[in-house]
Amino acid sequence: MSNKPHHPKQAAIRTPVAEKTDLHPRNAHRSRYDFAQLIAASPELAAFVAINAYGNESIDFADPAAVKALNRALLKHHYKVGYWDIPAQYLCPPIPGRADYLHYLADLMAGHNGGKVPRGAGIQVLDIGVGANCIYPLIGHSSYGWHFTGSEIDPAALASAQAIVNGNPGLQDAITLRLQAAPPAILHGVIQPGEWYDLCLCNPPFHGSHAEAVAGTQRKWKNLGRAEAAGKQPVLNFGGQAGELWCDGGEEAFISRMVAESAQWPASCFWYTSLVSKATSLPAIYRALAEAGVVESKTIEMAQGQKISRIVAWTFLDKRQQQAWRLHRWSA
């Protein structure tokens, strides 16, 4: 079998209607936010909801407090997360897009399991950079019952994620958190001997510098109609620390390192995956996949409104090993 990566593109669907048909069919956030239900789940949200210029209920997405309140309500209503909070200035993630990543990963496994999504605590998922918000484990466990191991280089972010786990009964047995004590290592020190992961996911810092991250935030403010006064630092409405937003070389360098490290654990994970924000990062990532000798890779395109991103997934397992994995881990 050729080791040359294969990366088919999936066409994105973007239709400006009430239902967000560009999101995954199983995504709970395809319809407009039902603020009555969200406020019933989390009454604090009411203070941030108002009628916008289009005559619809909405929040001010340029207000960090409003974004956090919306996230808390979404997590309570859709995913039964009773307690969720993050420290000031940490990344407050847009939940619909995070859910999309997980649903596409579920489909990735289903493609090797007769179209059936593997569910339950037997499915082990490694989240590289779990963050203070712990968002992927929360959504993935609620949606599919998967067990997560989350790694993090920032002790304060890890403490926040652990507080979320501890604050929700039942999550202590479903989510395990680990400090990556030796950055810039990604998988070293996280994957332990004898561990097997059905999926590895990563949402890497995609900017290459602090200045690039600030420029990106300024573009977001402009898109929200909130141009900042000259010389004034824009508020990060979705927050984000340095390690969450940027690293040397940006996502291209980060994912290339992740690919190279993954070759040292070829049989420890079925699908290694990462989000890729910039299409210009893909050529270097494809070169890294070829150099690592992956057996198979895929590129899955996603869309949320005008934002286009994609998942790159790769495996070192050949067809025989993939079949054995399915029979051993997904047929129970």
mmCIF file of C-alpha atoms in Angstrom, residues 18 39 45-46 145 212 238 249 302 311:
data_model
loop_
_atom_site.group_PDB
_atom_site.id
_atom_site.type_symbol
_atom_site.label_atom_id
_atom_site.label_comp_id
_atom_site.label_asym_id
_atom_site.label_seq_id
_atom_site.Cartn_x
_atom_site.Cartn_y
_atom_site.Cartn_z
ATOM 1 C CA ALA A 18 -32.323 30.289 9.724
ATOM 2 C CA ILE A 39 -32.542 31.371 29.758
ATOM 3 C CA LEU A 45 -28.164 34.876 30.318
ATOM 4 C CA ALA A 46 -31.305 37.049 30.368
ATOM 5 C CA GLY A 145 -20.242 8.714 26.073
ATOM 6 C CA GLU A 212 -0.452 38.172 14.246
ATOM 7 C CA PHE A 238 -13.508 35.048 22.990
ATOM 8 C CA GLY A 249 5.639 28.928 13.404
ATOM 9 C CA MET A 302 -15.991 22.252 7.626
ATOM 10 C CA ILE A 311 -9.682 18.544 9.762
#
